């Protein structure tokens, strides 16, 4: 436990100095929130009911798919992993500390959106806040789990950037946060169900915390944990 806490504290210090994390977890999501929040509520006043959930989905998707994977690639795709081995540190510790640190950063951004959306755009707060935060935590964890797979499996920065965008953009466009998903052609609507953003948005809505919106996260998290475990074991043997 002491090793984990030390690693988490060290990772937090590194994150504070990271321009990439600052951009993907704070600056871009909050700028998007400030600009698009006003546009959405002006064009579609009814969107005040779901503005918080929509802005959070965008923020979490960006942090999980664009912010976390490069950090993992730098660690597990370079000689940094040899430092872990030389000091007897389990290889999975890097993943766990980066995962936990990014989770905290994304939660902070989401809380900022939750606090300021009603003030700036007259957005409606979720009715059951404890249930909302539980849904939010589940959504962040599963999104980061999928982002972890990208960071562990792709070893080239250019390829990782391209693949991350291919995951991030459909997550936003097909999730229903910008316009109702049922307006899309059937093929695109069904394609959107592949991404956690689609289910996370619905899970965080009022009365959305139901098994029909939760089963995806249970299945995706189990698959992601097994996949990450296999990838780290493969890295250990290299």
mmCIF file of C-alpha atoms in Angstrom:
data_model
loop_
_atom_site.group_PDB
_atom_site.id
_atom_site.type_symbol
_atom_site.label_atom_id
_atom_site.label_comp_id
_atom_site.label_asym_id
_atom_site.label_seq_id
_atom_site.Cartn_x
_atom_site.Cartn_y
_atom_site.Cartn_z
ATOM 1 C CA UNK A 1 0.000 0.000 0.000
ATOM 2 C CA UNK A 2 2.826 2.414 0.855
ATOM 3 C CA UNK A 3 4.404 1.699 -2.551
ATOM 4 C CA UNK A 4 1.134 2.473 -4.295
ATOM 5 C CA UNK A 5 0.659 5.721 -2.372
ATOM 6 C CA UNK A 6 4.219 6.785 -3.158
ATOM 7 C CA UNK A 7 3.721 5.940 -6.830
ATOM 8 C CA UNK A 8 0.397 7.794 -6.929
ATOM 9 C CA UNK A 9 1.948 10.877 -5.288
ATOM 10 C CA UNK A 10 4.862 10.795 -7.739
ATOM 11 C CA UNK A 11 2.505 10.405 -10.689
ATOM 12 C CA UNK A 12 0.448 13.347 -9.447
ATOM 13 C CA UNK A 13 3.558 15.537 -9.407
ATOM 14 C CA UNK A 14 4.429 14.443 -12.939
ATOM 15 C CA UNK A 15 0.872 15.133 -14.095
ATOM 16 C CA UNK A 16 0.983 18.666 -12.730
ATOM 17 C CA UNK A 17 3.988 19.349 -14.982
ATOM 18 C CA UNK A 18 2.467 17.580 -17.985
ATOM 19 C CA UNK A 19 1.248 19.986 -20.667
ATOM 20 C CA UNK A 20 -0.466 17.154 -22.501
ATOM 21 C CA UNK A 21 -2.594 16.200 -19.508
ATOM 22 C CA UNK A 22 -3.324 19.848 -18.744
ATOM 23 C CA UNK A 23 -4.649 20.288 -22.282
ATOM 24 C CA UNK A 24 -6.663 17.062 -22.559
ATOM 25 C CA UNK A 25 -8.104 16.900 -19.042
ATOM 26 C CA UNK A 26 -8.649 20.589 -18.292
ATOM 27 C CA UNK A 27 -8.108 23.246 -20.957
ATOM 28 C CA UNK A 28 -9.861 21.755 -24.016
ATOM 29 C CA UNK A 29 -12.826 20.202 -22.140
ATOM 30 C CA UNK A 30 -13.491 23.374 -20.163
ATOM 31 C CA UNK A 31 -13.157 25.625 -23.221
ATOM 32 C CA UNK A 32 -15.551 23.327 -25.070
ATOM 33 C CA UNK A 33 -17.909 23.563 -22.095
ATOM 34 C CA UNK A 34 -17.783 27.367 -22.005
ATOM 35 C CA UNK A 35 -18.263 27.799 -25.768
ATOM 36 C CA UNK A 36 -20.657 24.992 -26.631
ATOM 37 C CA UNK A 37 -22.671 25.265 -23.424
ATOM 38 C CA UNK A 38 -23.908 28.689 -24.461
ATOM 39 C CA UNK A 39 -24.514 27.614 -28.056
ATOM 40 C CA UNK A 40 -26.405 24.462 -27.150
ATOM 41 C CA UNK A 41 -28.688 26.152 -24.642
ATOM 42 C CA UNK A 42 -29.392 29.062 -27.011
ATOM 43 C CA UNK A 43 -30.241 26.894 -30.005
ATOM 44 C CA UNK A 44 -31.934 24.118 -27.997
ATOM 45 C CA UNK A 45 -33.235 25.458 -24.661
ATOM 46 C CA UNK A 46 -34.411 21.978 -23.646
ATOM 47 C CA UNK A 47 -30.776 20.880 -23.600
ATOM 48 C CA UNK A 48 -30.434 22.537 -20.197
ATOM 49 C CA UNK A 49 -31.851 19.287 -18.816
ATOM 50 C CA UNK A 50 -28.917 17.242 -20.127
ATOM 51 C CA UNK A 51 -26.148 19.814 -20.612
ATOM 52 C CA UNK A 52 -24.132 18.608 -17.619
ATOM 53 C CA UNK A 53 -24.168 14.994 -18.796
ATOM 54 C CA UNK A 54 -23.279 16.004 -22.370
ATOM 55 C CA UNK A 55 -20.288 18.134 -21.374
ATOM 56 C CA UNK A 56 -19.045 15.453 -18.977
ATOM 57 C CA UNK A 57 -19.182 12.785 -21.683
ATOM 58 C CA UNK A 58 -17.003 14.928 -23.930
ATOM 59 C CA UNK A 59 -14.522 15.674 -21.130
ATOM 60 C CA UNK A 60 -14.154 12.066 -20.016
ATOM 61 C CA UNK A 61 -13.798 10.782 -23.584
ATOM 62 C CA UNK A 62 -11.014 13.250 -24.325
ATOM 63 C CA UNK A 63 -9.108 12.501 -21.126
ATOM 64 C CA UNK A 64 -9.482 8.730 -21.449
ATOM 65 C CA UNK A 65 -8.763 8.298 -25.158
ATOM 66 C CA UNK A 66 -6.409 11.174 -25.929
ATOM 67 C CA UNK A 67 -4.881 12.075 -22.556
ATOM 68 C CA UNK A 68 -4.051 8.725 -20.885
ATOM 69 C CA UNK A 69 -2.785 6.496 -23.763
ATOM 70 C CA UNK A 70 0.323 8.587 -24.665
ATOM 71 C CA UNK A 71 1.511 8.489 -21.038
ATOM 72 C CA UNK A 72 1.164 4.711 -20.967
ATOM 73 C CA UNK A 73 2.903 4.345 -24.317
ATOM 74 C CA UNK A 74 5.853 6.424 -23.091
ATOM 75 C CA UNK A 75 6.227 4.144 -20.072
ATOM 76 C CA UNK A 76 5.570 0.687 -21.493
ATOM 77 C CA UNK A 77 6.847 1.329 -25.001
ATOM 78 C CA UNK A 78 10.246 2.625 -23.927
ATOM 79 C CA UNK A 79 13.124 1.789 -21.596
ATOM 80 C CA UNK A 80 11.233 3.202 -18.630
ATOM 81 C CA UNK A 81 9.869 -0.273 -17.940
ATOM 82 C CA UNK A 82 13.452 -1.443 -17.382
ATOM 83 C CA UNK A 83 13.666 0.979 -14.470
ATOM 84 C CA UNK A 84 10.652 -0.762 -12.932
ATOM 85 C CA UNK A 85 12.333 -4.139 -13.320
ATOM 86 C CA UNK A 86 15.687 -2.936 -11.994
ATOM 87 C CA UNK A 87 14.076 -1.589 -8.828
ATOM 88 C CA UNK A 88 11.817 -4.575 -8.287
ATOM 89 C CA UNK A 89 8.659 -2.567 -8.922
ATOM 90 C CA UNK A 90 5.724 -4.529 -10.421
ATOM 91 C CA UNK A 91 5.089 -3.432 -14.000
ATOM 92 C CA UNK A 92 1.387 -3.043 -13.358
ATOM 93 C CA UNK A 93 2.065 -0.288 -10.803
ATOM 94 C CA UNK A 94 2.692 2.281 -13.540
ATOM 95 C CA UNK A 95 -0.663 1.528 -15.123
ATOM 96 C CA UNK A 96 -2.473 1.635 -11.780
ATOM 97 C CA UNK A 97 -0.965 4.955 -10.681
ATOM 98 C CA UNK A 98 -1.565 6.650 -14.072
ATOM 99 C CA UNK A 99 -5.090 5.253 -14.136
ATOM 100 C CA UNK A 100 -5.849 6.528 -10.635
ATOM 101 C CA UNK A 101 -4.249 9.920 -11.245
ATOM 102 C CA UNK A 102 -6.171 10.494 -14.498
ATOM 103 C CA UNK A 103 -9.375 9.402 -12.756
ATOM 104 C CA UNK A 104 -8.869 12.135 -10.148
ATOM 105 C CA UNK A 105 -8.133 14.785 -12.795
ATOM 106 C CA UNK A 106 -11.236 13.889 -14.795
ATOM 107 C CA UNK A 107 -13.391 13.869 -11.688
ATOM 108 C CA UNK A 108 -12.163 17.379 -10.826
ATOM 109 C CA UNK A 109 -13.062 18.612 -14.319
ATOM 110 C CA UNK A 110 -16.503 16.997 -14.088
ATOM 111 C CA UNK A 111 -17.154 18.615 -10.704
ATOM 112 C CA UNK A 112 -16.206 22.020 -12.165
ATOM 113 C CA UNK A 113 -18.745 21.477 -14.954
ATOM 114 C CA UNK A 114 -21.370 20.335 -12.458
ATOM 115 C CA UNK A 115 -20.858 23.454 -10.307
ATOM 116 C CA UNK A 116 -20.689 26.071 -13.060
ATOM 117 C CA UNK A 117 -23.229 24.789 -15.595
ATOM 118 C CA UNK A 118 -26.265 25.875 -13.505
ATOM 119 C CA UNK A 119 -24.690 29.284 -12.874
ATOM 120 C CA UNK A 120 -23.553 30.027 -16.437
ATOM 121 C CA UNK A 121 -26.201 28.285 -18.534
ATOM 122 C CA UNK A 122 -29.072 27.571 -16.121
ATOM 123 C CA UNK A 123 -28.453 23.855 -16.562
ATOM 124 C CA UNK A 124 -30.541 21.475 -14.467
ATOM 125 C CA UNK A 125 -28.685 19.551 -11.790
ATOM 126 C CA UNK A 126 -29.175 15.758 -11.576
ATOM 127 C CA UNK A 127 -31.963 14.853 -9.159
ATOM 128 C CA UNK A 128 -30.056 12.133 -7.291
ATOM 129 C CA UNK A 129 -26.470 13.373 -6.910
ATOM 130 C CA UNK A 130 -25.070 10.265 -5.121
ATOM 131 C CA UNK A 131 -26.435 8.039 -7.900
ATOM 132 C CA UNK A 132 -25.128 10.475 -10.508
ATOM 133 C CA UNK A 133 -21.604 10.398 -9.055
ATOM 134 C CA UNK A 134 -21.681 6.609 -8.897
ATOM 135 C CA UNK A 135 -22.673 6.491 -12.576
ATOM 136 C CA UNK A 136 -19.963 9.046 -13.377
ATOM 137 C CA UNK A 137 -17.295 7.024 -11.546
ATOM 138 C CA UNK A 138 -18.308 3.855 -13.406
ATOM 139 C CA UNK A 139 -18.204 5.678 -16.725
ATOM 140 C CA UNK A 140 -14.752 7.174 -16.038
ATOM 141 C CA UNK A 141 -13.306 3.838 -14.884
ATOM 142 C CA UNK A 142 -14.493 1.930 -17.952
ATOM 143 C CA UNK A 143 -13.430 4.701 -20.354
ATOM 144 C CA UNK A 144 -9.957 4.753 -18.797
ATOM 145 C CA UNK A 145 -9.809 0.960 -19.000
ATOM 146 C CA UNK A 146 -10.401 1.110 -22.752
ATOM 147 C CA UNK A 147 -7.917 3.984 -23.061
ATOM 148 C CA UNK A 148 -5.375 1.850 -21.196
ATOM 149 C CA UNK A 149 -5.643 -0.835 -23.862
ATOM 150 C CA UNK A 150 -4.791 1.751 -26.530
ATOM 151 C CA UNK A 151 -1.768 2.964 -24.577
ATOM 152 C CA UNK A 152 -0.448 -0.549 -23.992
ATOM 153 C CA UNK A 153 -1.022 -2.058 -27.421
ATOM 154 C CA UNK A 154 0.111 0.803 -29.720
ATOM 155 C CA UNK A 155 3.840 1.524 -29.616
ATOM 156 C CA UNK A 156 4.037 4.341 -32.167
ATOM 157 C CA UNK A 157 3.043 7.904 -31.282
ATOM 158 C CA UNK A 158 1.686 8.759 -34.741
ATOM 159 C CA UNK A 159 -0.410 5.591 -34.907
ATOM 160 C CA UNK A 160 -1.636 6.117 -31.365
ATOM 161 C CA UNK A 161 -2.768 9.654 -32.155
ATOM 162 C CA UNK A 162 -4.672 8.448 -35.219
ATOM 163 C CA UNK A 163 -6.319 5.509 -33.424
ATOM 164 C CA UNK A 164 -7.197 7.642 -30.404
ATOM 165 C CA UNK A 165 -8.965 10.110 -32.680
ATOM 166 C CA UNK A 166 -10.810 7.252 -34.390
ATOM 167 C CA UNK A 167 -12.155 6.235 -30.992
ATOM 168 C CA UNK A 168 -12.751 9.728 -29.608
ATOM 169 C CA UNK A 169 -14.608 11.334 -32.519
ATOM 170 C CA UNK A 170 -17.266 8.619 -32.992
ATOM 171 C CA UNK A 171 -17.707 8.553 -29.214
ATOM 172 C CA UNK A 172 -18.790 12.190 -29.324
ATOM 173 C CA UNK A 173 -20.682 12.255 -32.614
ATOM 174 C CA UNK A 174 -22.636 9.020 -32.153
ATOM 175 C CA UNK A 175 -23.338 9.142 -28.416
ATOM 176 C CA UNK A 176 -26.365 11.438 -28.600
ATOM 177 C CA UNK A 177 -24.861 14.302 -26.608
ATOM 178 C CA UNK A 178 -24.994 16.789 -29.507
ATOM 179 C CA UNK A 179 -28.216 15.621 -31.139
ATOM 180 C CA UNK A 180 -30.565 12.668 -30.517
ATOM 181 C CA UNK A 181 -28.991 9.397 -31.622
ATOM 182 C CA UNK A 182 -32.296 8.238 -33.125
ATOM 183 C CA UNK A 183 -31.874 10.891 -35.836
ATOM 184 C CA UNK A 184 -28.925 8.930 -37.196
ATOM 185 C CA UNK A 185 -29.193 6.131 -39.767
ATOM 186 C CA UNK A 186 -29.656 2.731 -38.126
ATOM 187 C CA UNK A 187 -26.104 1.649 -38.966
ATOM 188 C CA UNK A 188 -24.548 4.688 -37.292
ATOM 189 C CA UNK A 189 -26.879 4.498 -34.312
ATOM 190 C CA UNK A 190 -25.905 0.869 -33.712
ATOM 191 C CA UNK A 191 -22.226 1.706 -34.241
ATOM 192 C CA UNK A 192 -22.442 4.297 -31.467
ATOM 193 C CA UNK A 193 -23.365 1.568 -28.992
ATOM 194 C CA UNK A 194 -19.827 0.204 -29.264
ATOM 195 C CA UNK A 195 -18.422 3.192 -27.369
ATOM 196 C CA UNK A 196 -18.775 3.864 -23.623
ATOM 197 C CA UNK A 197 -19.917 7.452 -24.270
ATOM 198 C CA UNK A 198 -23.268 6.195 -25.598
ATOM 199 C CA UNK A 199 -23.975 4.222 -22.430
ATOM 200 C CA UNK A 200 -22.351 6.663 -20.017
ATOM 201 C CA UNK A 201 -24.579 9.485 -21.193
ATOM 202 C CA UNK A 202 -27.699 7.402 -20.590
ATOM 203 C CA UNK A 203 -26.457 6.020 -17.279
ATOM 204 C CA UNK A 204 -25.963 9.545 -15.878
ATOM 205 C CA UNK A 205 -29.403 10.804 -16.898
ATOM 206 C CA UNK A 206 -32.153 11.020 -14.291
ATOM 207 C CA UNK A 207 -33.641 7.545 -13.830
ATOM 208 C CA UNK A 208 -30.944 6.173 -16.136
ATOM 209 C CA UNK A 209 -29.106 4.103 -13.535
ATOM 210 C CA UNK A 210 -30.593 0.769 -14.613
ATOM 211 C CA UNK A 211 -29.150 -2.578 -15.629
ATOM 212 C CA UNK A 212 -30.069 -1.978 -19.267
ATOM 213 C CA UNK A 213 -27.511 0.878 -19.246
ATOM 214 C CA UNK A 214 -25.107 -0.832 -16.829
ATOM 215 C CA UNK A 215 -24.472 -4.221 -18.419
ATOM 216 C CA UNK A 216 -22.167 -2.731 -21.059
ATOM 217 C CA UNK A 217 -19.821 -1.337 -18.406
ATOM 218 C CA UNK A 218 -19.625 -4.640 -16.538
ATOM 219 C CA UNK A 219 -18.748 -6.520 -19.729
ATOM 220 C CA UNK A 220 -16.341 -3.870 -21.052
ATOM 221 C CA UNK A 221 -14.481 -3.562 -17.731
ATOM 222 C CA UNK A 222 -13.979 -7.325 -17.427
ATOM 223 C CA UNK A 223 -12.663 -7.539 -20.993
ATOM 224 C CA UNK A 224 -10.400 -4.502 -20.469
ATOM 225 C CA UNK A 225 -8.882 -5.852 -17.229
ATOM 226 C CA UNK A 226 -8.105 -9.228 -18.827
ATOM 227 C CA UNK A 227 -6.665 -7.547 -21.928
ATOM 228 C CA UNK A 228 -4.488 -5.133 -19.930
ATOM 229 C CA UNK A 229 -3.228 -8.009 -17.788
ATOM 230 C CA UNK A 230 -2.218 -9.971 -20.886
ATOM 231 C CA UNK A 231 -0.528 -6.944 -22.463
ATOM 232 C CA UNK A 232 1.486 -6.194 -19.336
ATOM 233 C CA UNK A 233 2.522 -9.842 -19.045
ATOM 234 C CA UNK A 234 3.674 -9.726 -22.658
ATOM 235 C CA UNK A 235 5.634 -6.537 -21.928
ATOM 236 C CA UNK A 236 7.285 -8.228 -18.958
ATOM 237 C CA UNK A 237 8.613 -10.988 -21.192
ATOM 238 C CA UNK A 238 10.072 -8.585 -23.755
#
